[in-house]
Tab-separated table of C-alpha atoms in Angstrom:
chain	number	residue	atom	x	y	z
F	1	MET	CA	0.000	0.000	0.000
F	2	GLU	CA	1.039	3.627	-0.504
F	3	ASP	CA	2.152	5.454	2.652
F	4	ALA	CA	-0.485	8.185	2.313
F	5	SER	CA	-3.384	5.935	1.261
F	6	PRO	CA	-5.576	3.508	3.198
F	7	SER	CA	-5.342	-0.165	2.329
F	8	ARG	CA	-7.563	-1.203	-0.553
F	9	THR	CA	-7.527	-4.813	0.611
F	10	ALA	CA	-8.887	-3.603	3.973
F	11	LEU	CA	-11.829	-2.094	2.110
F	12	ARG	CA	-12.424	-5.322	0.182
F	13	VAL	CA	-12.387	-7.390	3.365
F	14	ALA	CA	-14.786	-4.986	5.065
F	15	ARG	CA	-17.183	-5.269	2.131
F	16	LEU	CA	-17.078	-9.076	2.385
F	17	ARG	CA	-17.950	-8.931	6.086
F	18	ALA	CA	-20.791	-6.540	5.294
F	19	LEU	CA	-22.116	-8.598	2.376
F	20	HIS	CA	-22.107	-11.649	4.625
F	21	GLN	CA	-24.779	-10.032	6.812
F	22	PHE	CA	-27.259	-10.612	3.961
F	23	SER	CA	-26.240	-14.228	3.308
F	24	PRO	CA	-27.973	-17.460	4.377
F	25	GLN	CA	-24.855	-18.140	6.499
F	26	ALA	CA	-25.079	-14.809	8.348
F	27	ALA	CA	-25.267	-16.552	11.735
F	28	LEU	CA	-21.650	-17.636	11.286
F	29	PHE	CA	-20.525	-14.073	11.974
F	30	ARG	CA	-22.939	-11.297	12.848
F	31	ASP	CA	-21.602	-7.756	12.792
F	32	PRO	CA	-24.125	-4.966	13.425
F	33	TYR	CA	-21.594	-2.295	12.398
F	34	ALA	CA	-20.280	-3.908	9.210
F	35	LEU	CA	-22.563	-1.921	6.917
F	36	ALA	CA	-22.570	1.343	8.860
F	37	ILE	CA	-18.796	1.719	8.945
F	38	LEU	CA	-18.623	1.485	5.149
F	39	GLY	CA	-21.118	4.255	4.490
F	40	GLU	CA	-21.698	4.714	0.768
F	41	ALA	CA	-19.195	1.932	0.025
F	42	ALA	CA	-21.423	-0.665	1.721
F	43	PRO	CA	-22.740	-3.504	-0.464
F	44	ASN	CA	-26.428	-4.231	-0.929
F	45	ALA	CA	-28.213	-7.555	-0.639
F	46	GLY	CA	-28.496	-7.847	-4.411
F	47	GLU	CA	-24.735	-8.290	-4.719
F	48	LEU	CA	-25.039	-11.806	-3.293
F	49	SER	CA	-26.661	-12.946	-6.542
F	50	GLN	CA	-23.571	-11.728	-8.434
F	51	GLU	CA	-21.138	-13.608	-6.200
F	52	ASP	CA	-18.995	-16.190	-8.017
F	53	GLU	CA	-17.356	-19.208	-6.392
F	54	HIS	CA	-14.102	-17.352	-5.701
F	55	GLY	CA	-16.048	-14.601	-3.980
F	56	ARG	CA	-18.169	-17.003	-1.942
F	57	ARG	CA	-15.139	-18.936	-0.712
F	58	MET	CA	-13.286	-15.778	0.229
F	59	ARG	CA	-16.310	-14.349	2.034
F	60	LEU	CA	-16.697	-17.527	4.071
F	61	PHE	CA	-12.973	-17.629	4.861
F	62	VAL	CA	-12.957	-13.990	5.988
F	63	THR	CA	-15.976	-14.451	8.238
F	64	SER	CA	-14.824	-17.839	9.555
F	65	ARG	CA	-11.459	-16.453	10.617
F	66	ALA	CA	-13.174	-13.568	12.428
F	67	ARG	CA	-15.548	-15.966	14.187
F	68	LEU	CA	-12.723	-18.296	15.215
F	69	ALA	CA	-10.610	-15.429	16.508
F	70	GLU	CA	-13.443	-14.149	18.665
F	71	ASP	CA	-14.329	-17.645	19.914
F	72	TRP	CA	-10.707	-18.196	20.937
F	73	LEU	CA	-10.636	-14.740	22.498
F	74	ALA	CA	-13.645	-15.655	24.647
F	75	ALA	CA	-11.687	-18.625	26.004
F	76	ALA	CA	-8.699	-16.376	26.734
F	77	VAL	CA	-10.886	-13.897	28.613
F	78	ARG	CA	-12.212	-16.768	30.729
F	79	ARG	CA	-8.581	-17.544	31.594
F	80	GLY	CA	-8.101	-13.974	32.762
F	81	VAL	CA	-6.629	-12.152	29.746
F	82	ARG	CA	-7.642	-8.492	29.828
F	83	GLN	CA	-5.714	-6.993	26.892
F	84	VAL	CA	-6.614	-7.498	23.232
F	85	VAL	CA	-4.438	-6.235	20.400
F	86	VAL	CA	-5.897	-6.139	16.880
F	87	LEU	CA	-2.965	-5.970	14.467
F	88	GLY	CA	-3.738	-4.557	11.028
F	89	ALA	CA	-7.302	-3.853	12.145
F	90	GLY	CA	-8.561	-2.289	8.915
F	91	LEU	CA	-12.302	-1.697	9.303
F	92	ASP	CA	-12.715	-4.519	11.822
F	93	THR	CA	-15.423	-3.548	14.308
F	94	PHE	CA	-14.529	-5.670	17.339
F	95	SER	CA	-13.638	-2.629	19.435
F	96	LEU	CA	-17.148	-1.286	18.766
F	97	ARG	CA	-18.738	-4.639	19.642
F	98	ASN	CA	-16.461	-5.574	22.560
F	99	PRO	CA	-18.695	-7.445	25.042
F	100	TYR	CA	-16.071	-7.444	27.819
F	101	PRO	CA	-16.223	-4.204	29.849
F	102	ASP	CA	-12.964	-4.939	31.680
F	103	VAL	CA	-10.997	-5.780	28.521
F	104	THR	CA	-8.984	-3.051	26.779
F	105	VAL	CA	-8.676	-3.213	22.994
F	106	PHE	CA	-5.611	-1.795	21.249
F	107	GLU	CA	-6.142	-1.272	17.517
F	108	VAL	CA	-2.878	-1.231	15.586
F	109	ASP	CA	-2.677	-0.295	11.916
F	110	HIS	CA	-0.801	1.653	9.293
F	111	PRO	CA	-1.283	5.373	10.042
F	112	ALA	CA	-3.149	6.118	6.798
F	113	THR	CA	-5.528	3.184	7.178
F	114	GLN	CA	-6.195	3.976	10.825
F	115	ALA	CA	-6.926	7.638	10.094
F	116	TRP	CA	-9.357	6.514	7.388
F	117	LYS	CA	-11.082	4.146	9.819
F	118	ARG	CA	-11.502	6.812	12.480
F	119	GLN	CA	-12.984	9.098	9.844
F	120	ARG	CA	-15.383	6.328	8.810
F	121	ILE	CA	-16.459	5.830	12.454
F	122	ALA	CA	-17.147	9.549	12.833
F	123	GLU	CA	-19.010	9.854	9.523
F	124	ALA	CA	-21.178	6.865	10.475
F	125	GLY	CA	-22.254	8.744	13.589
F	126	LEU	CA	-20.604	6.204	15.874
F	127	ALA	CA	-18.595	7.000	18.983
F	128	GLU	CA	-15.075	5.697	19.413
F	129	PRO	CA	-15.293	3.141	22.235
F	130	ASP	CA	-14.031	4.166	25.664
F	131	GLY	CA	-12.200	0.876	26.181
F	132	ALA	CA	-10.110	1.146	23.027
F	133	ALA	CA	-6.803	2.748	22.089
F	134	PHE	CA	-5.817	3.529	18.494
F	135	VAL	CA	-2.124	2.874	17.850
F	136	PRO	CA	-0.729	3.920	14.426
F	137	VAL	CA	2.253	1.725	13.492
F	138	ASN	CA	4.111	0.920	10.287
F	139	PHE	CA	4.885	-2.782	10.886
F	140	GLU	CA	7.997	-2.740	8.738
F	141	HIS	CA	9.650	0.337	10.271
F	142	GLN	CA	8.400	0.988	13.822
F	143	SER	CA	8.666	-0.888	17.109
F	144	LEU	CA	5.378	-2.591	17.887
F	145	ALA	CA	6.422	-3.104	21.506
F	146	GLY	CA	7.348	0.538	21.980
F	147	GLU	CA	4.208	1.939	20.389
F	148	LEU	CA	1.922	-0.392	22.350
F	149	ALA	CA	3.647	0.424	25.634
F	150	ALA	CA	3.271	4.128	24.900
F	151	ALA	CA	-0.451	3.552	24.297
F	152	GLY	CA	-0.863	1.900	27.705
F	153	LEU	CA	-0.403	-1.829	27.106
F	154	LYS	CA	0.952	-3.538	30.222
F	155	PRO	CA	3.925	-5.472	28.810
F	156	ASP	CA	4.245	-7.833	31.776
F	157	GLU	CA	0.636	-9.056	31.492
F	158	PRO	CA	-0.642	-11.521	28.865
F	159	SER	CA	-2.421	-10.229	25.785
F	160	PHE	CA	-4.521	-11.781	23.037
F	161	PHE	CA	-3.444	-10.739	19.533
F	162	ILE	CA	-5.806	-10.858	16.544
F	163	TRP	CA	-3.752	-10.642	13.342
F	164	LEU	CA	-6.036	-11.353	10.396
F	165	GLY	CA	-5.392	-10.682	6.737
F	166	VAL	CA	-1.934	-9.248	7.348
F	167	VAL	CA	0.775	-11.924	7.487
F	168	PRO	CA	0.960	-12.672	3.724
F	169	TYR	CA	1.764	-9.002	3.017
F	170	LEU	CA	4.769	-8.819	5.380
F	171	THR	CA	8.354	-10.006	5.140
F	172	ARG	CA	9.330	-13.053	7.159
F	173	GLU	CA	11.627	-10.873	9.234
F	174	ALA	CA	8.741	-8.604	10.247
F	175	ILE	CA	6.441	-11.567	10.887
F	176	PHE	CA	8.820	-13.422	13.188
F	177	ALA	CA	9.873	-10.248	14.980
F	178	THR	CA	6.220	-9.691	15.862
F	179	LEU	CA	5.676	-13.325	16.850
F	180	GLY	CA	8.798	-13.233	19.009
F	181	TYR	CA	7.463	-10.178	20.797
F	182	ILE	CA	4.106	-11.884	21.418
F	183	ALA	CA	5.808	-15.009	22.764
F	184	GLY	CA	7.744	-12.893	25.245
F	185	VAL	CA	5.021	-12.994	27.907
F	186	ALA	CA	3.637	-16.275	29.262
F	187	GLY	CA	-0.091	-16.581	28.622
F	188	SER	CA	-0.056	-14.411	25.519
F	189	GLU	CA	-1.751	-15.783	22.428
F	190	VAL	CA	-2.068	-14.923	18.755
F	191	VAL	CA	-4.506	-15.843	15.994
F	192	PHE	CA	-3.458	-15.278	12.395
F	193	ASP	CA	-4.170	-16.619	8.945
F	194	TYR	CA	-1.617	-17.664	6.369
F	195	SER	CA	-1.395	-19.343	2.990
F	196	GLU	CA	0.642	-22.254	1.722
F	197	PRO	CA	2.856	-22.059	-1.376
F	198	ALA	CA	1.592	-23.471	-4.664
F	199	GLY	CA	3.620	-26.666	-4.347
F	200	ASN	CA	1.704	-27.658	-1.231
F	201	ARG	CA	-1.765	-27.184	-2.697
F	202	ASP	CA	-4.189	-29.287	-4.678
F	203	ALA	CA	-5.285	-28.123	-8.132
F	204	ALA	CA	-8.138	-25.997	-6.803
F	205	GLY	CA	-5.812	-24.457	-4.241
F	206	ARG	CA	-3.214	-23.582	-6.869
F	207	ALA	CA	-5.877	-21.910	-8.985
F	208	THR	CA	-7.138	-19.981	-5.961
F	209	LEU	CA	-3.617	-18.832	-5.085
F	210	ALA	CA	-2.953	-17.638	-8.628
F	211	PHE	CA	-6.276	-15.791	-8.764
F	212	TYR	CA	-5.913	-13.900	-5.496
F	213	ALA	CA	-2.168	-13.312	-5.745
F	214	ALA	CA	-2.688	-11.609	-9.100
F	215	ARG	CA	-5.595	-9.602	-7.745
F	216	VAL	CA	-3.785	-8.128	-4.736
F	217	ALA	CA	-0.585	-7.561	-6.717
F	218	ALA	CA	-2.583	-5.545	-9.251
F	219	ILE	CA	-3.547	-3.018	-6.572
F	220	GLY	CA	-0.008	-2.729	-5.235
F	221	GLU	CA	-0.400	-4.958	-2.154
F	222	PRO	CA	1.285	-8.238	-3.168
F	223	TRP	CA	1.545	-11.361	-1.056
F	224	ILE	CA	5.141	-11.731	0.104
F	225	SER	CA	5.242	-14.593	2.614
F	226	LEU	CA	3.753	-18.080	2.275
F	227	PHE	CA	4.401	-20.948	4.699
F	228	VAL	CA	4.624	-24.741	4.827
F	229	PRO	CA	2.603	-25.804	7.912
F	230	ASP	CA	5.177	-28.149	9.490
F	231	GLU	CA	7.959	-25.614	9.049
F	232	LEU	CA	5.827	-22.845	10.516
F	233	ALA	CA	4.892	-25.006	13.510
F	234	LYS	CA	8.567	-25.663	14.227
F	235	SER	CA	9.395	-21.967	13.990
F	236	LEU	CA	6.583	-21.148	16.408
F	237	ALA	CA	7.777	-23.800	18.857
F	238	ASP	CA	11.302	-22.405	18.634
F	239	LEU	CA	9.895	-19.016	19.681
F	240	GLY	CA	8.331	-20.575	22.781
F	241	PHE	CA	4.752	-21.243	21.692
F	242	ASN	CA	3.715	-24.604	23.151
F	243	ASP	CA	-0.029	-24.666	22.416
F	244	ILE	CA	-0.668	-24.500	18.667
F	245	GLU	CA	-3.871	-25.197	16.727
F	246	ASP	CA	-3.716	-24.950	12.936
F	247	LEU	CA	-6.910	-25.331	10.894
F	248	ASP	CA	-6.907	-25.762	7.131
F	249	SER	CA	-9.893	-25.051	4.902
F	250	GLY	CA	-11.401	-28.514	5.429
F	251	ASP	CA	-11.073	-28.226	9.203
F	252	ILE	CA	-12.709	-24.800	9.150
F	253	ALA	CA	-15.671	-26.008	7.083
F	254	ALA	CA	-16.122	-28.978	9.424
F	255	ARG	CA	-15.892	-26.739	12.494
F	256	PHE	CA	-18.910	-24.774	11.314
F	257	ALA	CA	-20.699	-27.789	9.817
F	258	ARG	CA	-20.622	-26.522	6.260
F	259	SER	CA	-19.207	-29.881	5.179
F	260	PRO	CA	-17.322	-32.883	6.592
F	261	SER	CA	-13.569	-32.433	7.050
F	262	THR	CA	-11.667	-33.409	3.904
F	263	LYS	CA	-8.066	-34.024	2.933
F	264	ASN	CA	-8.284	-31.496	0.102
F	265	ASN	CA	-5.862	-28.623	0.531
F	266	SER	CA	-6.910	-25.271	-0.877
F	267	GLY	CA	-4.044	-23.600	0.991
F	268	GLY	CA	-5.695	-21.229	3.471
F	269	HIS	CA	-5.108	-21.681	7.214
F	270	ILE	CA	-6.185	-20.087	10.480
F	271	LEU	CA	-3.737	-20.660	13.314
F	272	ARG	CA	-3.853	-20.102	17.063
F	273	ALA	CA	-0.608	-20.137	19.075
F	274	ARG	CA	-0.189	-19.589	22.811
F	275	ARG	CA	2.758	-19.624	25.145
F	276	SER	CA	1.153	-21.207	28.196
F	277	ILE	CA	4.275	-21.325	30.397
């Protein structure tokens, strides 16, 4: 993305979450602010009839990862976690919907995208939530730890990190620097999604990768980092994460009863990693 412009992929993802509210699967992820925060850019119900298979799959992946992240967050809150960090928040509305009055939400994003979001909140007539802090950070050039501490994050207490739709766009160095920081406090946890390289995918997965990689590259936000699951799991363990759950597309569909789990590999994953000790 350009330094002075908000992320166009963030807008696309927000429109998928909003469109989902009209779908027969809306119960998977309900978001009462998804349409309002988009304003005139919000989709209408009629767009569902124009949705092709690529669009349907991406919409379900986007909403499934959000649902999983918030389900796993609920478990973390029950364990006593009271800090949530949304990395690369885009137009995500969790801070507006936060059901936990004693949980502080830190929204981290590129400065241009975050300024755009705050403008969208204001123009929608919504109030910025009291229990949230907006933290502008360029992931590739600024210290996440330093900026979060300055915003009030307690670095010696565990946090839950939601990092959706971001990892493929970052260098491996930036990714593992962030993961190393998260693993630095026992009890901290992260949820992120990633994609496998073409060589690891079935035919449908290779076609999906080619389609979406070309699409995001065309708007100047190319995918940079892809991962082999076993290699990623080892890297996470080396950082100190000892509780890892990695769901592929078949696992995700089975989790929400859209279909039985299959061995097909379309390449998309949602992963949860926690350092429990």
